[in-house]
PDB file of C-alpha atoms in Angstrom:
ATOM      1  CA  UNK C 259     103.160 268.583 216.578  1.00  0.00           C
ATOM      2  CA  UNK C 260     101.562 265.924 214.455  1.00  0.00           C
ATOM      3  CA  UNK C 261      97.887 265.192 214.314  1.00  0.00           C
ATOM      4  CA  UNK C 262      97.105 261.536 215.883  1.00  0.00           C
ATOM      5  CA  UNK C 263      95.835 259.195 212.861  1.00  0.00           C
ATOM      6  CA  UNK C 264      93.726 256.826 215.610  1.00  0.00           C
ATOM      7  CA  UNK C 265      92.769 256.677 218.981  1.00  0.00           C
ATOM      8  CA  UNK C 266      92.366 253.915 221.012  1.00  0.00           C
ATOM      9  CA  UNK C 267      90.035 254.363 224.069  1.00  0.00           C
ATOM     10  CA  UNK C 268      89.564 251.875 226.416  1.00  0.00           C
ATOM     11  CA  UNK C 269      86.892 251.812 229.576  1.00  0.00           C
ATOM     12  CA  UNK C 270      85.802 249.570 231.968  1.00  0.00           C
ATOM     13  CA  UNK C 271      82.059 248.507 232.824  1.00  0.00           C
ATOM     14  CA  UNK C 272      80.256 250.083 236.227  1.00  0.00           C
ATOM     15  CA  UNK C 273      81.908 249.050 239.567  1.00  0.00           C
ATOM     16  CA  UNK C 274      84.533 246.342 237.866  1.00  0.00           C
ATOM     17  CA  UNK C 275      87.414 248.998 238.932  1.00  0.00           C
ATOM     18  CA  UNK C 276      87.248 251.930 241.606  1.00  0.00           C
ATOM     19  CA  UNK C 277      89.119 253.717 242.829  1.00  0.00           C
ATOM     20  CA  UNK C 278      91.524 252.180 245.535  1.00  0.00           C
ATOM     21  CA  UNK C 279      91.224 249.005 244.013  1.00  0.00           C
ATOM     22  CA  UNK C 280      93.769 246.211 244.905  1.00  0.00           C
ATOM     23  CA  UNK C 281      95.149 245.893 241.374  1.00  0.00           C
ATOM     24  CA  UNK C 282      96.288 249.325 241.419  1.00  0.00           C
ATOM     25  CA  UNK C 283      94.031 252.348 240.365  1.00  0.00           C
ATOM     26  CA  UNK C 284      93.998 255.620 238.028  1.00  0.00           C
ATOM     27  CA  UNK C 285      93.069 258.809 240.045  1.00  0.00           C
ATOM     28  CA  UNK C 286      91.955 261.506 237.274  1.00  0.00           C
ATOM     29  CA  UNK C 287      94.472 263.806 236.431  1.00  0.00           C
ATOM     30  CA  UNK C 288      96.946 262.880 239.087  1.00  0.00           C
ATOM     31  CA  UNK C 289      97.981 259.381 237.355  1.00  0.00           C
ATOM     32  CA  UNK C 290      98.765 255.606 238.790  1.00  0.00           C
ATOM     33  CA  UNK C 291      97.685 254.994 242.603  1.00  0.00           C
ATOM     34  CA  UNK C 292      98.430 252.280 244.791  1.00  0.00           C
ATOM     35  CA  UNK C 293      96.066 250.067 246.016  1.00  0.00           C
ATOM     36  CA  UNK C 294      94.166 251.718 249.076  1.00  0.00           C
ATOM     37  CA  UNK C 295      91.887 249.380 251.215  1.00  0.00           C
ATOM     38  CA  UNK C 296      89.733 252.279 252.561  1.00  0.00           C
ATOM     39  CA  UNK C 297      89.303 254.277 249.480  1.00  0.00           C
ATOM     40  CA  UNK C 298      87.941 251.364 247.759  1.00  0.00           C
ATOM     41  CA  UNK C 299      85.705 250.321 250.686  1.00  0.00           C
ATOM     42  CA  UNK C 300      84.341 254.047 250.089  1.00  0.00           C
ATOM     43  CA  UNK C 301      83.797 253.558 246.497  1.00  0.00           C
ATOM     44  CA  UNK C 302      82.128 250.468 247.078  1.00  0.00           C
ATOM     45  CA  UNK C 303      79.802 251.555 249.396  1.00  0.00           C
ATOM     46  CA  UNK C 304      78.883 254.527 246.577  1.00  0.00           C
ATOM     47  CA  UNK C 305      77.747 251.984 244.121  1.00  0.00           C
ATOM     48  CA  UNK C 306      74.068 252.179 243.239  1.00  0.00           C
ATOM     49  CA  UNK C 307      74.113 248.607 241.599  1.00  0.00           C
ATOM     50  CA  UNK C 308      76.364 245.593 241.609  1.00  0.00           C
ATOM     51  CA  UNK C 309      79.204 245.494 238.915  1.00  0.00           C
ATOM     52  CA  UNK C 310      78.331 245.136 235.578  1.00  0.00           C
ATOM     53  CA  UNK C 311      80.094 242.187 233.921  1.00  0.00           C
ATOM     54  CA  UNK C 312      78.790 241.693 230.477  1.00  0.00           C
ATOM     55  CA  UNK C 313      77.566 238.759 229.120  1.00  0.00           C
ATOM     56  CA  UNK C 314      78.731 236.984 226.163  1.00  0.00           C
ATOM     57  CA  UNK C 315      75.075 238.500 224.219  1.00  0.00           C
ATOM     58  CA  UNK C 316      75.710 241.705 226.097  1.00  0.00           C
ATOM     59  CA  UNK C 317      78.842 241.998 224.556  1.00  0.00           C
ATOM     60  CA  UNK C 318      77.690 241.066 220.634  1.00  0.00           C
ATOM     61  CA  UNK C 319      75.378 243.845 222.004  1.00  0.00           C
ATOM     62  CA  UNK C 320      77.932 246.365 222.333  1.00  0.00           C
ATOM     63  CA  UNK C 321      80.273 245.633 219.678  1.00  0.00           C
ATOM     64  CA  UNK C 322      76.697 245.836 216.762  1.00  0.00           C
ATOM     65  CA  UNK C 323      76.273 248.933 218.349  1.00  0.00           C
ATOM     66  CA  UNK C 324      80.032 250.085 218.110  1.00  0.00           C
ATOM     67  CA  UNK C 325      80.257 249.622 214.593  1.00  0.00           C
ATOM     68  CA  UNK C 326      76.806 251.392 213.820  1.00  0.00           C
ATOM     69  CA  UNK C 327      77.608 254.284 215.501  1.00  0.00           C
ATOM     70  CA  UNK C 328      80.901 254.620 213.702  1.00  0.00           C
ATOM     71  CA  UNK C 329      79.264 253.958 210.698  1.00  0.00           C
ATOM     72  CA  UNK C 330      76.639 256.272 211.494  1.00  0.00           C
ATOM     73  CA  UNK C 331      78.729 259.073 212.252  1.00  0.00           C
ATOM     74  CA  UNK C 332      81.990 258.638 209.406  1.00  0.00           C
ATOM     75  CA  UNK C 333      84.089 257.516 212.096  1.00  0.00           C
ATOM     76  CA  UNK C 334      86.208 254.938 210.577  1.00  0.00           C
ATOM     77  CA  UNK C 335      86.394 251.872 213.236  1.00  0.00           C
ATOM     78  CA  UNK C 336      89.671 249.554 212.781  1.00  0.00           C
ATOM     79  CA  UNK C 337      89.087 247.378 215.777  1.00  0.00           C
ATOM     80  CA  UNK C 338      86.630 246.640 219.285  1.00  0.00           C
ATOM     81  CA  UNK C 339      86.878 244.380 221.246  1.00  0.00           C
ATOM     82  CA  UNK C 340      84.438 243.989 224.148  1.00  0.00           C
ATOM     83  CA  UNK C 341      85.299 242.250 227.197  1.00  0.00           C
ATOM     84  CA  UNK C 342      83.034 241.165 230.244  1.00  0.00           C
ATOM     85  CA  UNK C 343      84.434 244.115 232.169  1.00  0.00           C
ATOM     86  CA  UNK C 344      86.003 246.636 229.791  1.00  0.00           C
ATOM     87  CA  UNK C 345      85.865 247.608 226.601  1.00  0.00           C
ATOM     88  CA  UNK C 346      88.432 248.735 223.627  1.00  0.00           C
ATOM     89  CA  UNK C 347      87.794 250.844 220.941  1.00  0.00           C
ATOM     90  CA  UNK C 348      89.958 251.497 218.223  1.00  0.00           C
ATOM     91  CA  UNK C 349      89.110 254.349 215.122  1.00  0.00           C
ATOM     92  CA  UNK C 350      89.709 257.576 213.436  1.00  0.00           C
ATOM     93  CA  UNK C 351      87.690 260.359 213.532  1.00  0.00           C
ATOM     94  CA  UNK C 352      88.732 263.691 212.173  1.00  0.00           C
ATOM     95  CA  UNK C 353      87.453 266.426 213.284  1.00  0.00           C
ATOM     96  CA  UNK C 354      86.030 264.788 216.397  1.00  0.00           C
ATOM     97  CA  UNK C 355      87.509 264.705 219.905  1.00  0.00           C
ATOM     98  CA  UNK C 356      87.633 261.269 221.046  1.00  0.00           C
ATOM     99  CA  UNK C 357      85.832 262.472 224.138  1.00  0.00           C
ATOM    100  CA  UNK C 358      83.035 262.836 222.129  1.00  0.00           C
ATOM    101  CA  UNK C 359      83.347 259.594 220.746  1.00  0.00           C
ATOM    102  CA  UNK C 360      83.022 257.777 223.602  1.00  0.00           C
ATOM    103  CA  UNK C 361      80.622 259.971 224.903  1.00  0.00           C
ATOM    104  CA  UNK C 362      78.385 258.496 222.008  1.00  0.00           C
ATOM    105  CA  UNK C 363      79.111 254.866 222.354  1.00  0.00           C
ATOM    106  CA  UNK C 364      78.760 254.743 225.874  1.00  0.00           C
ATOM    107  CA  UNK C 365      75.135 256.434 225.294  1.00  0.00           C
ATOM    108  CA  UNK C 366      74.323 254.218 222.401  1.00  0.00           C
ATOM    109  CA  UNK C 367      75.702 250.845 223.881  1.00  0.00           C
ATOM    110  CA  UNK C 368      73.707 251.980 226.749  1.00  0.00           C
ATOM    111  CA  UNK C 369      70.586 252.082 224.657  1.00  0.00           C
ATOM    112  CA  UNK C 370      70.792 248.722 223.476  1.00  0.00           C
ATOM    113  CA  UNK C 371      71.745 247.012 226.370  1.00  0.00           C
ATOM    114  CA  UNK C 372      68.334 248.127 227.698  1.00  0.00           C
ATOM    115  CA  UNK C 373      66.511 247.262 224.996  1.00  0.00           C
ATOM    116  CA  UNK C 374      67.870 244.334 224.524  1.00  0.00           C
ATOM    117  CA  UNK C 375      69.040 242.896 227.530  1.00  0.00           C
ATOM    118  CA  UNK C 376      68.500 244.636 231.029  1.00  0.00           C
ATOM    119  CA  UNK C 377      65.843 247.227 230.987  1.00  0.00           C
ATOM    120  CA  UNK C 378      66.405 247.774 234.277  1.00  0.00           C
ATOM    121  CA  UNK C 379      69.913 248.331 234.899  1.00  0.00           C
ATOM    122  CA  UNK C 380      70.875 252.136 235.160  1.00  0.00           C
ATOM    123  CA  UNK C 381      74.685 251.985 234.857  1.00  0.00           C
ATOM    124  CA  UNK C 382      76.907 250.144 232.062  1.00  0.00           C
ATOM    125  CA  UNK C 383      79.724 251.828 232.229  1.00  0.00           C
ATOM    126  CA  UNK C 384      82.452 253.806 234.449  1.00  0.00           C
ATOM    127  CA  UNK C 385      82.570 257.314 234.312  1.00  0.00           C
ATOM    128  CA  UNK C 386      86.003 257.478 232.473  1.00  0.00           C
ATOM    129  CA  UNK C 387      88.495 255.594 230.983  1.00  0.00           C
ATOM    130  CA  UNK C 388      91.689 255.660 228.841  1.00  0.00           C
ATOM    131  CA  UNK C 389      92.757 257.879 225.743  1.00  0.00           C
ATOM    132  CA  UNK C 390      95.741 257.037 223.878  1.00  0.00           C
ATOM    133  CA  UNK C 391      96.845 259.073 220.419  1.00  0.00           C
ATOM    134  CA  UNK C 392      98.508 256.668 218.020  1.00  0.00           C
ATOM    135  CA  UNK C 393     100.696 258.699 215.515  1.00  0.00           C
ATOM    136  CA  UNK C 394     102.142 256.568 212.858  1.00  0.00           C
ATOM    137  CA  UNK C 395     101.571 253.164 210.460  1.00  0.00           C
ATOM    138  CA  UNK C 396     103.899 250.923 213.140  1.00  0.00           C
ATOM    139  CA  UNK C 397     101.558 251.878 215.862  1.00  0.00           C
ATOM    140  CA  UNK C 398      98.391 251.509 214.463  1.00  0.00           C
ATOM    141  CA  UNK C 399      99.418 248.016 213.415  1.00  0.00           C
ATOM    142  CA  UNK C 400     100.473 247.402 217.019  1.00  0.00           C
ATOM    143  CA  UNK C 401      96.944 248.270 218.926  1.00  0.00           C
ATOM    144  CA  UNK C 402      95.024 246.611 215.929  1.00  0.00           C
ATOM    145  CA  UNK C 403      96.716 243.300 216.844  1.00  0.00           C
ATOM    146  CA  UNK C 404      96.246 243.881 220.606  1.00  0.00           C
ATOM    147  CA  UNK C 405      93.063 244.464 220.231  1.00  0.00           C
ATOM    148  CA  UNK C 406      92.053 241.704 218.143  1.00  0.00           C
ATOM    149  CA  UNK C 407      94.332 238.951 219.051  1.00  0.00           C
ATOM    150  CA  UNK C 408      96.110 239.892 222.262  1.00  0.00           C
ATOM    151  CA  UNK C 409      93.049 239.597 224.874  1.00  0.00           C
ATOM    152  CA  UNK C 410      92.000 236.468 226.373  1.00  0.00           C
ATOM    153  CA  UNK C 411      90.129 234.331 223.986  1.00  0.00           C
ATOM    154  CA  UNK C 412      86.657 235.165 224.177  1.00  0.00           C
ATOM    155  CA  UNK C 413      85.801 231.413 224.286  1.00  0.00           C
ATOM    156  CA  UNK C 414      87.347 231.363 227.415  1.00  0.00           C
ATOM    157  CA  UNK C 415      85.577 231.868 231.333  1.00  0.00           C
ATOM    158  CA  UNK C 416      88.258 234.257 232.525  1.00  0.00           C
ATOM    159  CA  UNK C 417      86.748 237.138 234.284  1.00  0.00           C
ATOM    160  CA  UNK C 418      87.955 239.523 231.904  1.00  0.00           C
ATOM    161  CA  UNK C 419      87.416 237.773 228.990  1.00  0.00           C
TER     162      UNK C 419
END
């Protein structure tokens, strides 16, 4: 089997999807879940703080902070787009699992938000999130445009803009 050329990893911010949720939820390893009322209720009352949904700053924040990393670390970045309550990433890194990647922006994002924004807040982000391999030109192209264009407009007040 091929190497992937990309990977596009997407994750949401703290609290802004548990598990249970009423849209539908991802239970690790085990795949799609229906929505479950009590599961969620449970999750809830885990939280340590309220849902993080990022700012319009908070999210210049975190998409600075993106590209330095990659930059930092020879990971080539070909699109991110940071939303109020999830984020997608979109590079190449050989030689580096994209577990590790997001390991690092999640820890460096972190960073700055506190610095910058809300020294006080503990959690950001979820503890996981989505990993997709993209394999060839057509692909790539496709998730590049998704990323960039096919969100919400970031102009708009949508809660997931």
């Amino acid at each position: 089997m091929q190497d992937p050329i990309a990977y596009f990893l997407t994750w949401p911010t703290y609290g802004t999807w548990l598990p249970g949720d009423p849209r539908g939820w991802v239970e690790y390893h085990r795949g799609w879940k229906m929505p479950d009322p009590i599961r969620f209720l449970e999750a809830e009352s885990k939280m340590t703080e309220d849902a993080c949904l990022l700012s319009p700053r908070e999210r210049e924040i975190v998409e600075a902070q993106v590209a330095e990393t990659c930059e930092h670390r020879s990971w080539l970045l070909h699109a991110v787009n940071c939303r109020s309550n999830h984020i997608h990433l979109f590079f190449t890194a050989p030689r580096t699992p994209p577990r590790k990647v997001r390991i690092d922006v999640k820890a460096w994002c972190t960073r700055r938000l506190k610095e910058r924004s809300d020294p006080n807040r503990q959690e950001w982000w979820a503890e996981r999130g989505s990993q997709r391999h993209i394999f060839d030109e057509d692909s790539l192209a496709e998730v590049i445009h998704y990323v960039t264009e096919g969100q919400t407009p970031k102009h708009q007040s949508h809660p997931d803009a």
